[in-house]
JSON list of C-alpha atoms in Angstrom, two decimals:
[
{"chain": "C", "resi": 1, "resn": "GLY", "atom": "CA", "xyz": [33.26, 11.28, 1.94]},
{"chain": "C", "resi": 2, "resn": "GLN", "atom": "CA", "xyz": [30.60, 13.56, 3.41]},
{"chain": "C", "resi": 3, "resn": "GLN", "atom": "CA", "xyz": [28.12, 12.63, 0.70]},
{"chain": "C", "resi": 4, "resn": "MET", "atom": "CA", "xyz": [28.79, 8.93, 1.34]},
{"chain": "C", "resi": 5, "resn": "GLY", "atom": "CA", "xyz": [28.12, 9.36, 5.05]},
{"chain": "C", "resi": 6, "resn": "GLU", "atom": "CA", "xyz": [24.94, 11.34, 4.46]},
{"chain": "C", "resi": 7, "resn": "THR", "atom": "CA", "xyz": [23.67, 8.69, 2.03]},
{"chain": "C", "resi": 8, "resn": "ARG", "atom": "CA", "xyz": [24.33, 5.97, 4.62]},
{"chain": "C", "resi": 9, "resn": "ASP", "atom": "CA", "xyz": [22.47, 8.03, 7.24]},
{"chain": "C", "resi": 10, "resn": "ALA", "atom": "CA", "xyz": [19.52, 8.45, 4.88]},
{"chain": "C", "resi": 11, "resn": "LEU", "atom": "CA", "xyz": [19.35, 4.69, 4.27]},
{"chain": "C", "resi": 12, "resn": "ILE", "atom": "CA", "xyz": [19.39, 3.96, 8.01]},
{"chain": "C", "resi": 13, "resn": "SER", "atom": "CA", "xyz": [16.80, 6.66, 8.71]},
{"chain": "C", "resi": 14, "resn": "ALA", "atom": "CA", "xyz": [14.43, 5.22, 6.10]},
{"chain": "C", "resi": 15, "resn": "VAL", "atom": "CA", "xyz": [14.50, 1.87, 7.92]},
{"chain": "C", "resi": 16, "resn": "LEU", "atom": "CA", "xyz": [14.14, 3.33, 11.42]},
{"chain": "C", "resi": 17, "resn": "PHE", "atom": "CA", "xyz": [11.24, 5.63, 10.61]},
{"chain": "C", "resi": 18, "resn": "ALA", "atom": "CA", "xyz": [9.33, 2.74, 9.01]},
{"chain": "C", "resi": 19, "resn": "GLY", "atom": "CA", "xyz": [8.94, 1.20, 12.48]},
{"chain": "C", "resi": 20, "resn": "ALA", "atom": "CA", "xyz": [5.45, 0.37, 13.74]},
{"chain": "C", "resi": 21, "resn": "SER", "atom": "CA", "xyz": [5.63, 1.91, 17.23]},
{"chain": "C", "resi": 22, "resn": "LYS", "atom": "CA", "xyz": [4.27, 5.47, 17.04]},
{"chain": "C", "resi": 23, "resn": "THR", "atom": "CA", "xyz": [2.44, 7.94, 19.29]},
{"chain": "C", "resi": 24, "resn": "ASP", "atom": "CA", "xyz": [0.89, 11.28, 18.33]},
{"chain": "C", "resi": 25, "resn": "ALA", "atom": "CA", "xyz": [1.93, 14.20, 20.53]},
{"chain": "C", "resi": 26, "resn": "ALA", "atom": "CA", "xyz": [-1.13, 15.48, 22.38]},
{"chain": "C", "resi": 27, "resn": "GLY", "atom": "CA", "xyz": [0.19, 17.80, 25.09]},
{"chain": "C", "resi": 28, "resn": "GLY", "atom": "CA", "xyz": [0.86, 20.87, 22.96]},
{"chain": "C", "resi": 29, "resn": "ALA", "atom": "CA", "xyz": [-1.22, 23.96, 22.36]},
{"chain": "C", "resi": 30, "resn": "ASN", "atom": "CA", "xyz": [-1.00, 24.52, 18.60]},
{"chain": "C", "resi": 31, "resn": "GLY", "atom": "CA", "xyz": [-4.42, 22.95, 17.94]},
{"chain": "C", "resi": 32, "resn": "ASN", "atom": "CA", "xyz": [-3.13, 20.35, 15.48]},
{"chain": "C", "resi": 33, "resn": "THR", "atom": "CA", "xyz": [-3.35, 16.56, 15.62]},
{"chain": "C", "resi": 34, "resn": "PRO", "atom": "CA", "xyz": [-0.63, 15.74, 16.46]},
{"chain": "C", "resi": 35, "resn": "THR", "atom": "CA", "xyz": [0.48, 18.80, 18.44]},
{"chain": "C", "resi": 36, "resn": "GLU", "atom": "CA", "xyz": [3.97, 20.17, 18.98]},
{"chain": "C", "resi": 37, "resn": "MET", "atom": "CA", "xyz": [6.18, 18.16, 21.36]},
{"chain": "C", "resi": 38, "resn": "THR", "atom": "CA", "xyz": [5.99, 18.70, 25.10]},
{"chain": "C", "resi": 39, "resn": "LYS", "atom": "CA", "xyz": [7.76, 17.27, 28.14]},
{"chain": "C", "resi": 40, "resn": "ALA", "atom": "CA", "xyz": [4.72, 15.11, 28.88]},
{"chain": "C", "resi": 41, "resn": "ASP", "atom": "CA", "xyz": [4.78, 13.61, 25.37]},
{"chain": "C", "resi": 42, "resn": "ILE", "atom": "CA", "xyz": [8.50, 12.82, 25.53]},
{"chain": "C", "resi": 43, "resn": "ASP", "atom": "CA", "xyz": [8.21, 11.38, 29.04]},
{"chain": "C", "resi": 44, "resn": "GLY", "atom": "CA", "xyz": [5.34, 9.19, 27.84]},
{"chain": "C", "resi": 45, "resn": "VAL", "atom": "CA", "xyz": [7.53, 7.64, 25.15]},
{"chain": "C", "resi": 46, "resn": "VAL", "atom": "CA", "xyz": [10.34, 7.11, 27.68]},
{"chain": "C", "resi": 47, "resn": "GLN", "atom": "CA", "xyz": [7.87, 5.37, 30.00]},
{"chain": "C", "resi": 48, "resn": "THR", "atom": "CA", "xyz": [6.75, 3.12, 27.13]},
{"chain": "C", "resi": 49, "resn": "LEU", "atom": "CA", "xyz": [10.34, 2.15, 26.30]},
{"chain": "C", "resi": 50, "resn": "VAL", "atom": "CA", "xyz": [11.25, 1.50, 29.93]},
{"chain": "C", "resi": 51, "resn": "GLY", "atom": "CA", "xyz": [8.09, -0.61, 30.24]},
{"chain": "C", "resi": 52, "resn": "ASN", "atom": "CA", "xyz": [9.27, -2.62, 27.21]},
{"chain": "C", "resi": 53, "resn": "ASN", "atom": "CA", "xyz": [12.62, -3.24, 28.98]},
{"chain": "C", "resi": 54, "resn": "ALA", "atom": "CA", "xyz": [14.55, -1.13, 26.46]},
{"chain": "C", "resi": 55, "resn": "LYS", "atom": "CA", "xyz": [18.04, -0.25, 27.69]},
{"chain": "C", "resi": 56, "resn": "MET", "atom": "CA", "xyz": [19.39, 3.29, 27.58]},
{"chain": "C", "resi": 57, "resn": "PHE", "atom": "CA", "xyz": [22.43, 4.09, 25.44]},
{"chain": "C", "resi": 58, "resn": "THR", "atom": "CA", "xyz": [24.29, 6.66, 27.47]},
{"chain": "C", "resi": 59, "resn": "PRO", "atom": "CA", "xyz": [25.29, 6.67, 31.16]},
{"chain": "C", "resi": 60, "resn": "ILE", "atom": "CA", "xyz": [24.76, 9.52, 33.61]},
{"chain": "C", "resi": 61, "resn": "ILE", "atom": "CA", "xyz": [27.02, 12.52, 33.09]},
{"chain": "C", "resi": 62, "resn": "PRO", "atom": "CA", "xyz": [27.72, 13.46, 36.72]},
{"chain": "C", "resi": 63, "resn": "GLY", "atom": "CA", "xyz": [27.74, 17.05, 37.88]},
{"chain": "C", "resi": 64, "resn": "ASN", "atom": "CA", "xyz": [30.89, 19.09, 38.51]},
{"chain": "C", "resi": 65, "resn": "THR", "atom": "CA", "xyz": [31.83, 22.57, 39.70]},
{"chain": "C", "resi": 66, "resn": "LYS", "atom": "CA", "xyz": [31.49, 24.37, 36.34]},
{"chain": "C", "resi": 67, "resn": "VAL", "atom": "CA", "xyz": [29.12, 27.33, 36.68]},
{"chain": "C", "resi": 68, "resn": "GLY", "atom": "CA", "xyz": [25.81, 27.06, 34.80]},
{"chain": "C", "resi": 69, "resn": "THR", "atom": "CA", "xyz": [26.00, 23.29, 34.23]},
{"chain": "C", "resi": 70, "resn": "ALA", "atom": "CA", "xyz": [23.97, 20.40, 35.63]},
{"chain": "C", "resi": 71, "resn": "PRO", "atom": "CA", "xyz": [24.13, 16.58, 35.52]},
{"chain": "C", "resi": 72, "resn": "VAL", "atom": "CA", "xyz": [22.63, 14.75, 32.54]},
{"chain": "C", "resi": 73, "resn": "ARG", "atom": "CA", "xyz": [20.55, 11.63, 33.10]},
{"chain": "C", "resi": 74, "resn": "ALA", "atom": "CA", "xyz": [21.20, 8.24, 31.56]},
{"chain": "C", "resi": 75, "resn": "ALA", "atom": "CA", "xyz": [19.44, 8.47, 28.23]},
{"chain": "C", "resi": 76, "resn": "PHE", "atom": "CA", "xyz": [17.96, 7.00, 25.10]},
{"chain": "C", "resi": 77, "resn": "TRP", "atom": "CA", "xyz": [18.95, 8.63, 21.80]},
{"chain": "C", "resi": 78, "resn": "GLY", "atom": "CA", "xyz": [16.41, 10.81, 20.01]},
{"chain": "C", "resi": 79, "resn": "ILE", "atom": "CA", "xyz": [16.57, 11.84, 16.34]},
{"chain": "C", "resi": 80, "resn": "MET", "atom": "CA", "xyz": [14.58, 14.82, 15.13]},
{"chain": "C", "resi": 81, "resn": "HIS", "atom": "CA", "xyz": [14.39, 17.23, 12.17]},
{"chain": "C", "resi": 82, "resn": "THR", "atom": "CA", "xyz": [16.18, 20.57, 12.30]},
{"chain": "C", "resi": 83, "resn": "ASP", "atom": "CA", "xyz": [12.85, 22.34, 11.66]},
{"chain": "C", "resi": 84, "resn": "LEU", "atom": "CA", "xyz": [11.90, 21.53, 15.26]},
{"chain": "C", "resi": 85, "resn": "LEU", "atom": "CA", "xyz": [14.86, 23.12, 17.05]},
{"chain": "C", "resi": 86, "resn": "ASP", "atom": "CA", "xyz": [12.79, 25.91, 18.57]},
{"chain": "C", "resi": 87, "resn": "ASP", "atom": "CA", "xyz": [10.13, 23.45, 19.78]},
{"chain": "C", "resi": 88, "resn": "LEU", "atom": "CA", "xyz": [12.81, 21.27, 21.37]},
{"chain": "C", "resi": 89, "resn": "GLU", "atom": "CA", "xyz": [14.31, 24.25, 23.16]},
{"chain": "C", "resi": 90, "resn": "ALA", "atom": "CA", "xyz": [10.82, 25.21, 24.41]},
{"chain": "C", "resi": 91, "resn": "VAL", "atom": "CA", "xyz": [10.38, 21.86, 26.21]},
{"chain": "C", "resi": 92, "resn": "SER", "atom": "CA", "xyz": [10.47, 22.64, 29.94]},
{"chain": "C", "resi": 93, "resn": "SER", "atom": "CA", "xyz": [13.20, 20.08, 30.73]},
{"chain": "C", "resi": 94, "resn": "PHE", "atom": "CA", "xyz": [15.49, 21.02, 27.82]},
{"chain": "C", "resi": 95, "resn": "LYS", "atom": "CA", "xyz": [19.22, 21.30, 28.59]},
{"chain": "C", "resi": 96, "resn": "PRO", "atom": "CA", "xyz": [21.54, 22.46, 25.76]},
{"chain": "C", "resi": 97, "resn": "VAL", "atom": "CA", "xyz": [24.89, 20.78, 25.19]},
{"chain": "C", "resi": 98, "resn": "SER", "atom": "CA", "xyz": [26.57, 23.97, 26.45]},
{"chain": "C", "resi": 99, "resn": "GLU", "atom": "CA", "xyz": [25.14, 23.23, 29.91]},
{"chain": "C", "resi": 100, "resn": "TYR", "atom": "CA", "xyz": [26.39, 19.64, 30.10]},
{"chain": "C", "resi": 101, "resn": "PRO", "atom": "CA", "xyz": [28.98, 19.16, 32.88]},
{"chain": "C", "resi": 102, "resn": "ASP", "atom": "CA", "xyz": [31.33, 17.88, 30.15]},
{"chain": "C", "resi": 103, "resn": "SER", "atom": "CA", "xyz": [30.36, 19.02, 26.65]},
{"chain": "C", "resi": 104, "resn": "ASP", "atom": "CA", "xyz": [33.13, 16.83, 25.18]},
{"chain": "C", "resi": 105, "resn": "VAL", "atom": "CA", "xyz": [30.85, 13.81, 25.62]},
{"chain": "C", "resi": 106, "resn": "ALA", "atom": "CA", "xyz": [28.35, 15.23, 23.10]},
{"chain": "C", "resi": 107, "resn": "VAL", "atom": "CA", "xyz": [28.24, 13.53, 19.70]},
{"chain": "C", "resi": 108, "resn": "SER", "atom": "CA", "xyz": [28.22, 15.29, 16.34]},
{"chain": "C", "resi": 109, "resn": "GLY", "atom": "CA", "xyz": [24.79, 16.84, 15.75]},
{"chain": "C", "resi": 110, "resn": "GLU", "atom": "CA", "xyz": [23.71, 16.60, 19.39]},
{"chain": "C", "resi": 111, "resn": "TRP", "atom": "CA", "xyz": [21.61, 19.62, 20.39]},
{"chain": "C", "resi": 112, "resn": "GLY", "atom": "CA", "xyz": [20.73, 18.87, 23.99]},
{"chain": "C", "resi": 113, "resn": "SER", "atom": "CA", "xyz": [18.71, 16.65, 26.31]},
{"chain": "C", "resi": 114, "resn": "THR", "atom": "CA", "xyz": [15.22, 16.43, 27.78]},
{"chain": "C", "resi": 115, "resn": "GLY", "atom": "CA", "xyz": [15.01, 14.18, 30.81]},
{"chain": "C", "resi": 116, "resn": "ASN", "atom": "CA", "xyz": [16.09, 10.70, 29.68]},
{"chain": "C", "resi": 117, "resn": "VAL", "atom": "CA", "xyz": [16.54, 11.54, 25.99]},
{"chain": "C", "resi": 118, "resn": "ARG", "atom": "CA", "xyz": [19.59, 13.08, 24.33]},
{"chain": "C", "resi": 119, "resn": "TRP", "atom": "CA", "xyz": [18.63, 14.63, 21.00]},
{"chain": "C", "resi": 120, "resn": "VAL", "atom": "CA", "xyz": [20.54, 14.56, 17.72]},
{"chain": "C", "resi": 121, "resn": "VAL", "atom": "CA", "xyz": [19.19, 16.81, 14.96]},
{"chain": "C", "resi": 122, "resn": "SER", "atom": "CA", "xyz": [19.41, 16.26, 11.23]},
{"chain": "C", "resi": 123, "resn": "SER", "atom": "CA", "xyz": [17.93, 17.86, 8.11]},
{"chain": "C", "resi": 124, "resn": "ILE", "atom": "CA", "xyz": [17.28, 14.35, 6.71]},
{"chain": "C", "resi": 125, "resn": "ALA", "atom": "CA", "xyz": [15.19, 13.15, 9.66]},
{"chain": "C", "resi": 126, "resn": "ALA", "atom": "CA", "xyz": [11.63, 12.10, 8.81]},
{"chain": "C", "resi": 127, "resn": "LYS", "atom": "CA", "xyz": [9.34, 14.85, 7.58]},
{"chain": "C", "resi": 128, "resn": "ASN", "atom": "CA", "xyz": [5.97, 14.23, 5.92]},
{"chain": "C", "resi": 129, "resn": "THR", "atom": "CA", "xyz": [4.92, 17.17, 3.75]},
{"chain": "C", "resi": 130, "resn": "THR", "atom": "CA", "xyz": [1.69, 15.54, 2.50]},
{"chain": "C", "resi": 131, "resn": "PRO", "atom": "CA", "xyz": [-0.56, 16.69, 5.35]},
{"chain": "C", "resi": 132, "resn": "ASN", "atom": "CA", "xyz": [-1.06, 20.33, 6.21]},
{"chain": "C", "resi": 133, "resn": "PRO", "atom": "CA", "xyz": [0.75, 21.28, 8.37]},
{"chain": "C", "resi": 134, "resn": "ASP", "atom": "CA", "xyz": [3.88, 19.13, 7.91]},
{"chain": "C", "resi": 135, "resn": "GLU", "atom": "CA", "xyz": [4.26, 16.21, 10.30]},
{"chain": "C", "resi": 136, "resn": "TYR", "atom": "CA", "xyz": [7.56, 15.02, 11.78]},
{"chain": "C", "resi": 137, "resn": "SER", "atom": "CA", "xyz": [8.64, 11.72, 13.29]},
{"chain": "C", "resi": 138, "resn": "CYS", "atom": "CA", "xyz": [10.92, 12.12, 16.33]},
{"chain": "C", "resi": 139, "resn": "MET", "atom": "CA", "xyz": [12.45, 8.69, 16.87]},
{"chain": "C", "resi": 140, "resn": "ILE", "atom": "CA", "xyz": [13.55, 7.71, 20.40]},
{"chain": "C", "resi": 141, "resn": "ILE", "atom": "CA", "xyz": [15.78, 4.64, 20.40]},
{"chain": "C", "resi": 142, "resn": "GLY", "atom": "CA", "xyz": [17.04, 2.15, 22.97]},
{"chain": "C", "resi": 143, "resn": "ARG", "atom": "CA", "xyz": [20.00, -0.21, 22.72]},
{"chain": "C", "resi": 144, "resn": "ASP", "atom": "CA", "xyz": [19.69, -3.20, 20.38]},
{"chain": "C", "resi": 145, "resn": "ALA", "atom": "CA", "xyz": [16.64, -1.72, 18.63]},
{"chain": "C", "resi": 146, "resn": "TYR", "atom": "CA", "xyz": [18.34, -1.95, 15.24]},
{"chain": "C", "resi": 147, "resn": "ALA", "atom": "CA", "xyz": [21.59, -3.07, 13.63]},
{"chain": "C", "resi": 148, "resn": "VAL", "atom": "CA", "xyz": [23.74, -1.90, 10.73]},
{"chain": "C", "resi": 149, "resn": "THR", "atom": "CA", "xyz": [26.35, -3.90, 8.83]},
{"chain": "C", "resi": 150, "resn": "ASP", "atom": "CA", "xyz": [29.94, -3.00, 9.64]},
{"chain": "C", "resi": 151, "resn": "ILE", "atom": "CA", "xyz": [32.00, -4.97, 7.14]},
{"chain": "C", "resi": 152, "resn": "MET", "atom": "CA", "xyz": [35.72, -4.29, 6.75]},
{"chain": "C", "resi": 153, "resn": "GLY", "atom": "CA", "xyz": [36.31, -2.81, 3.32]},
{"chain": "C", "resi": 154, "resn": "ALA", "atom": "CA", "xyz": [32.56, -2.38, 2.68]},
{"chain": "C", "resi": 155, "resn": "THR", "atom": "CA", "xyz": [33.08, 1.16, 1.34]},
{"chain": "C", "resi": 156, "resn": "SER", "atom": "CA", "xyz": [35.52, 2.29, -1.30]},
{"chain": "C", "resi": 157, "resn": "ASN", "atom": "CA", "xyz": [36.20, 5.40, -3.34]},
{"chain": "C", "resi": 158, "resn": "ILE", "atom": "CA", "xyz": [37.19, 4.90, -6.97]},
{"chain": "C", "resi": 159, "resn": "VAL", "atom": "CA", "xyz": [39.08, 7.67, -8.77]},
{"chain": "C", "resi": 160, "resn": "LYS", "atom": "CA", "xyz": [39.85, 7.55, -12.50]},
{"chain": "C", "resi": 161, "resn": "ASP", "atom": "CA", "xyz": [42.41, 10.00, -13.86]},
{"chain": "C", "resi": 162, "resn": "PHE", "atom": "CA", "xyz": [42.09, 12.27, -16.89]},
{"chain": "C", "resi": 163, "resn": "GLY", "atom": "CA", "xyz": [42.13, 10.22, -20.10]},
{"chain": "C", "resi": 164, "resn": "SER", "atom": "CA", "xyz": [41.25, 6.96, -18.36]},
{"chain": "C", "resi": 165, "resn": "ALA", "atom": "CA", "xyz": [38.20, 6.58, -20.65]},
{"chain": "C", "resi": 166, "resn": "GLY", "atom": "CA", "xyz": [40.59, 5.96, -23.54]},
{"chain": "C", "resi": 167, "resn": "THR", "atom": "CA", "xyz": [39.18, 6.81, -26.97]},
{"chain": "C", "resi": 168, "resn": "ALA", "atom": "CA", "xyz": [36.07, 8.27, -25.33]},
{"chain": "C", "resi": 169, "resn": "ASP", "atom": "CA", "xyz": [38.30, 11.02, -23.88]},
{"chain": "C", "resi": 170, "resn": "PRO", "atom": "CA", "xyz": [40.91, 11.76, -26.55]},
{"chain": "C", "resi": 171, "resn": "LEU", "atom": "CA", "xyz": [41.82, 15.17, -25.08]},
{"chain": "C", "resi": 172, "resn": "ASN", "atom": "CA", "xyz": [42.15, 13.93, -21.47]},
{"chain": "C", "resi": 173, "resn": "GLN", "atom": "CA", "xyz": [39.31, 16.21, -20.35]},
{"chain": "C", "resi": 174, "resn": "ARG", "atom": "CA", "xyz": [37.43, 13.83, -18.08]},
{"chain": "C", "resi": 175, "resn": "ALA", "atom": "CA", "xyz": [38.25, 12.37, -14.68]},
{"chain": "C", "resi": 176, "resn": "THR", "atom": "CA", "xyz": [35.79, 10.68, -12.35]},
{"chain": "C", "resi": 177, "resn": "SER", "atom": "CA", "xyz": [35.42, 10.00, -8.65]},
{"chain": "C", "resi": 178, "resn": "GLY", "atom": "CA", "xyz": [32.75, 7.74, -7.20]},
{"chain": "C", "resi": 179, "resn": "TRP", "atom": "CA", "xyz": [32.08, 5.48, -4.26]},
{"chain": "C", "resi": 180, "resn": "LYS", "atom": "CA", "xyz": [30.34, 2.21, -3.56]},
{"chain": "C", "resi": 181, "resn": "MET", "atom": "CA", "xyz": [29.18, 0.63, -0.34]},
{"chain": "C", "resi": 182, "resn": "SER", "atom": "CA", "xyz": [27.83, -2.64, 1.00]},
{"chain": "C", "resi": 183, "resn": "HIS", "atom": "CA", "xyz": [25.06, -1.83, 3.45]},
{"chain": "C", "resi": 184, "resn": "VAL", "atom": "CA", "xyz": [22.20, -3.42, 5.36]},
{"chain": "C", "resi": 185, "resn": "SER", "atom": "CA", "xyz": [20.23, -1.87, 8.23]},
{"chain": "C", "resi": 186, "resn": "LYS", "atom": "CA", "xyz": [17.40, -3.67, 10.02]},
{"chain": "C", "resi": 187, "resn": "ILE", "atom": "CA", "xyz": [15.07, -3.19, 12.97]},
{"chain": "C", "resi": 188, "resn": "LEU", "atom": "CA", "xyz": [15.77, -5.94, 15.51]},
{"chain": "C", "resi": 189, "resn": "ASN", "atom": "CA", "xyz": [13.12, -5.11, 18.11]},
{"chain": "C", "resi": 190, "resn": "ASP", "atom": "CA", "xyz": [10.33, -2.63, 17.42]},
{"chain": "C", "resi": 191, "resn": "ASN", "atom": "CA", "xyz": [9.56, -2.47, 21.15]},
{"chain": "C", "resi": 192, "resn": "PHE", "atom": "CA", "xyz": [12.93, -0.83, 21.83]},
{"chain": "C", "resi": 193, "resn": "MET", "atom": "CA", "xyz": [12.23, 2.20, 19.62]},
{"chain": "C", "resi": 194, "resn": "HIS", "atom": "CA", "xyz": [9.27, 4.55, 19.43]},
{"chain": "C", "resi": 195, "resn": "SER", "atom": "CA", "xyz": [8.38, 7.49, 17.20]},
{"chain": "C", "resi": 196, "resn": "LEU", "atom": "CA", "xyz": [6.76, 10.62, 18.63]},
{"chain": "C", "resi": 197, "resn": "GLU", "atom": "CA", "xyz": [4.73, 12.15, 15.80]},
{"chain": "C", "resi": 198, "resn": "VAL", "atom": "CA", "xyz": [4.58, 15.95, 16.03]},
{"chain": "C", "resi": 199, "resn": "THR", "atom": "CA", "xyz": [3.82, 19.15, 14.14]},
{"chain": "C", "resi": 200, "resn": "HIS", "atom": "CA", "xyz": [5.64, 22.45, 14.50]},
{"chain": "C", "resi": 201, "resn": "SER", "atom": "CA", "xyz": [4.31, 24.98, 16.99]}
]
């Protein structure tokens, strides 16, 4: 089941990161082109999306009386590679999930927020190892930017018991388990998603 989900994520990621809307980070200090991510770079992408009338995914998480927490803004979703965790945490506006007023609202893989972006991290997010140093695509997404099929019964797991291969398994030594899936993912509006291209600090 986990492998099925990760494969589906990889298929969706391949479509998303093929989008045409990209900006190189330029506010960092590592001397590369692009640079590492900064608050100014992320805010620039947010401004572009808002200017394109992209809608944010998540509502405001209002403040409460828990010590060491603060409200979280309405936000777009961001997807980034796990290699960049330290750079994300170095962004001046970064707020970890542990400082959300209600950490129960965080989704699986969510690391924290920067301004109007809530970040999910994944080891299968886009990473280009051809240039030196490696370059990463940090996708920031608004509502209705893309769609994925959600068909009832589109996935199934098929298990064959020992000996099910008949004469090919005369000693009942082989059993198999596999899955199949119907899947389509497609960008609906390139203006509602934007990739911030970065290198590691």
